[in-house]
Amino acid sequence: MNDSELELYGIVGRMFREIREEKDLSLTAVSEYLQIAPISLQRYECGERKIKMGTIKKLCVFYKIEYDDFIREAKLRFSKNIFTDASSEKGELPKILQYYETLNDIGKHEATKRVEELTYIPQYVKENTEDSLKVNAAHARTDIEPTSEDQAHDDAIMNDDSEWE
């Protein structure tokens, strides 16, 4: 599992453990319902093991919680972790997330569109992001190491409109 998956499965597992403990249920009782070993359930709850969607659905039924609500909450907690990790480096609170959480579904959709639109305006985009890298040709030469003179020549051809008539 990559780091993001580990974090997501950890969040999902902790959420299920919180629910199990709130309902005062043992690992054994829940694992018997799932027909798995208690250690497997414990590994789910610790985020050490991937939880299949079918198992998540079974747990939601067992705990009498709405699957869609559970997934929405897991996504929200995951996104909070991402924003908190990024902003904590600078000592800032994730204000954008606080504002976003106050919106209804239509507002969230509109906010997402607006933020995406900002990524198309160069003055708001970080330098040298993957999307903003300059492409000089469809294929790079692999037989030689291009010099700056070679690159300048290629750029001159690409910038000469008469080459494209």
Coordinates of C-alpha atoms in Angstrom, one line a residue:
M1 CA 0.0 0.0 0.0
N2 CA 1.2 3.5 -0.7
D3 CA 1.1 6.3 1.9
S4 CA -2.3 7.6 0.8
E5 CA -3.8 4.2 1.0
L6 CA -2.3 3.6 4.4
E7 CA -3.7 6.8 5.7
L8 CA -7.2 6.2 4.2
Y9 CA -7.5 2.6 5.5
G10 CA -6.2 3.9 8.9
I11 CA -9.0 6.5 8.9
V12 CA -11.7 3.9 7.9
G13 CA -10.4 1.4 10.5
R14 CA -10.3 4.0 13.3
M15 CA -13.9 5.0 12.4
F16 CA -15.1 1.4 12.6
R17 CA -13.2 0.9 15.9
E18 CA -14.9 4.1 17.4
I19 CA -18.3 2.8 16.3
R20 CA -17.6 -0.6 17.7
E21 CA -16.5 0.8 21.0
E22 CA -19.4 3.2 21.2
K23 CA -21.8 0.3 20.8
D24 CA -19.8 -1.6 23.4
L25 CA -19.1 -4.6 21.1
S26 CA -16.1 -6.9 21.3
L27 CA -13.8 -7.8 18.4
T28 CA -15.0 -11.3 18.7
A29 CA -18.7 -10.4 18.3
V30 CA -18.1 -8.3 15.2
S31 CA -15.6 -10.8 13.7
E32 CA -18.1 -13.6 14.1
Y33 CA -20.6 -11.6 12.1
L34 CA -18.1 -11.1 9.4
Q35 CA -16.9 -14.7 9.6
I36 CA -13.3 -13.6 10.0
A37 CA -10.7 -14.0 12.7
P38 CA -10.6 -11.3 15.4
I39 CA -7.0 -10.5 14.5
S40 CA -8.2 -9.7 10.9
L41 CA -10.8 -7.3 12.2
Q42 CA -8.1 -5.8 14.5
R43 CA -5.8 -5.3 11.5
Y44 CA -8.7 -3.5 9.7
E45 CA -9.2 -1.2 12.6
C46 CA -5.5 -0.4 12.8
G47 CA -5.2 0.3 9.1
E48 CA -2.7 -2.5 8.6
R49 CA -4.9 -4.3 6.1
K50 CA -7.1 -3.2 3.2
I51 CA -10.8 -3.4 3.8
K52 CA -12.8 -4.6 0.8
M53 CA -15.9 -2.6 -0.1
G54 CA -18.1 -5.6 0.6
T55 CA -16.7 -5.8 4.1
I56 CA -17.3 -2.0 4.6
K57 CA -20.9 -2.5 3.5
K58 CA -21.4 -5.5 5.8
L59 CA -20.0 -3.5 8.8
C60 CA -22.3 -0.6 8.0
V61 CA -25.3 -2.9 8.0
F62 CA -24.1 -4.6 11.2
Y63 CA -23.5 -1.2 13.0
K64 CA -26.8 0.2 11.5
I65 CA -25.2 3.1 9.8
E66 CA -25.7 4.5 6.3
Y67 CA -23.0 3.4 4.0
D68 CA -23.0 6.7 2.0
D69 CA -22.8 8.7 5.1
F70 CA -19.9 6.6 6.4
I71 CA -18.0 7.0 3.1
R72 CA -18.6 10.7 3.0
E73 CA -17.3 11.1 6.5
A74 CA -14.2 9.0 5.7
K75 CA -13.5 11.1 2.7
L76 CA -13.9 14.3 4.7
R77 CA -11.5 13.1 7.4
F78 CA -9.0 12.0 4.7
S79 CA -9.2 15.4 3.0
K80 CA -8.8 17.2 6.4
N81 CA -5.6 15.2 7.0
I82 CA -4.3 16.2 3.6
F83 CA -5.1 19.9 4.2
T84 CA -3.9 19.8 7.8
D85 CA -0.6 18.2 6.8
A86 CA 0.0 20.7 4.1
S87 CA -0.9 23.8 6.1
S88 CA 0.7 22.6 9.4
E89 CA 4.1 23.0 7.7
K90 CA 3.4 26.7 7.6
G91 CA 1.6 26.8 10.9
E92 CA -1.6 27.8 9.2
L93 CA -5.1 26.5 9.8
P94 CA -6.8 25.0 6.7
K95 CA -9.3 27.9 6.3
I96 CA -10.4 26.8 2.8
L97 CA -11.6 23.5 4.3
Q98 CA -13.4 25.4 7.1
Y99 CA -15.3 27.5 4.6
Y100 CA -15.9 24.5 2.3
E101 CA -17.5 22.5 5.1
T102 CA -20.2 25.2 5.6
L103 CA -21.4 24.8 2.0
N104 CA -24.2 22.5 0.8
D105 CA -23.7 20.1 -2.1
I106 CA -24.5 22.8 -4.8
G107 CA -22.1 25.2 -3.1
K108 CA -19.4 22.6 -2.8
H109 CA -19.7 21.8 -6.5
E110 CA -19.5 25.5 -7.4
A111 CA -16.5 26.0 -5.1
T112 CA -14.7 23.1 -6.8
K113 CA -15.4 24.6 -10.2
R114 CA -14.1 28.0 -9.1
V115 CA -10.9 26.6 -7.7
E116 CA -10.3 24.6 -10.9
E117 CA -10.8 27.8 -12.9
L118 CA -8.1 29.5 -10.9
T119 CA -5.7 26.8 -12.0
Y120 CA -6.1 28.0 -15.6
I121 CA -4.8 31.5 -14.8
P122 CA -1.0 31.6 -14.8
Q123 CA -0.6 34.3 -12.1
Y124 CA -2.3 31.9 -9.6
V125 CA -0.4 28.8 -10.5
K126 CA 2.9 27.7 -9.0
E127 CA 5.9 27.6 -11.3
N128 CA 7.0 24.3 -12.7
T129 CA 4.0 22.2 -11.8
E130 CA 3.6 19.2 -14.0
D131 CA 0.8 20.8 -16.0
S132 CA 2.8 24.0 -16.7
L133 CA 6.0 22.4 -17.9
K134 CA 6.9 23.6 -21.4
V135 CA 6.8 20.8 -24.0
N136 CA 9.3 21.3 -26.8
A137 CA 8.6 18.3 -28.9
A138 CA 6.5 15.2 -29.0
H139 CA 9.5 13.0 -28.4
A140 CA 12.9 13.7 -26.9
R141 CA 16.0 12.5 -28.5
T142 CA 17.5 9.5 -26.7
D143 CA 20.5 8.9 -29.0
I144 CA 22.4 12.1 -27.9
E145 CA 22.3 14.6 -25.0
P146 CA 20.8 17.8 -26.6
T147 CA 22.9 20.9 -26.1
S148 CA 21.5 24.4 -25.4
E149 CA 22.3 25.2 -29.1
D150 CA 20.2 22.2 -30.2
Q151 CA 17.4 23.3 -28.0
A152 CA 17.5 26.9 -29.3
H153 CA 17.4 25.6 -32.8
D154 CA 14.3 23.4 -32.0
D155 CA 12.6 26.4 -30.3
A156 CA 13.2 28.6 -33.3
I157 CA 11.6 26.0 -35.6
M158 CA 8.6 25.7 -33.3
N159 CA 8.2 29.5 -33.0
D160 CA 8.4 30.0 -36.8
D161 CA 4.9 30.2 -38.2
S162 CA 6.1 29.7 -41.7
E163 CA 7.1 26.2 -40.8
W164 CA 3.4 25.4 -40.1
E165 CA 1.7 26.7 -43.2

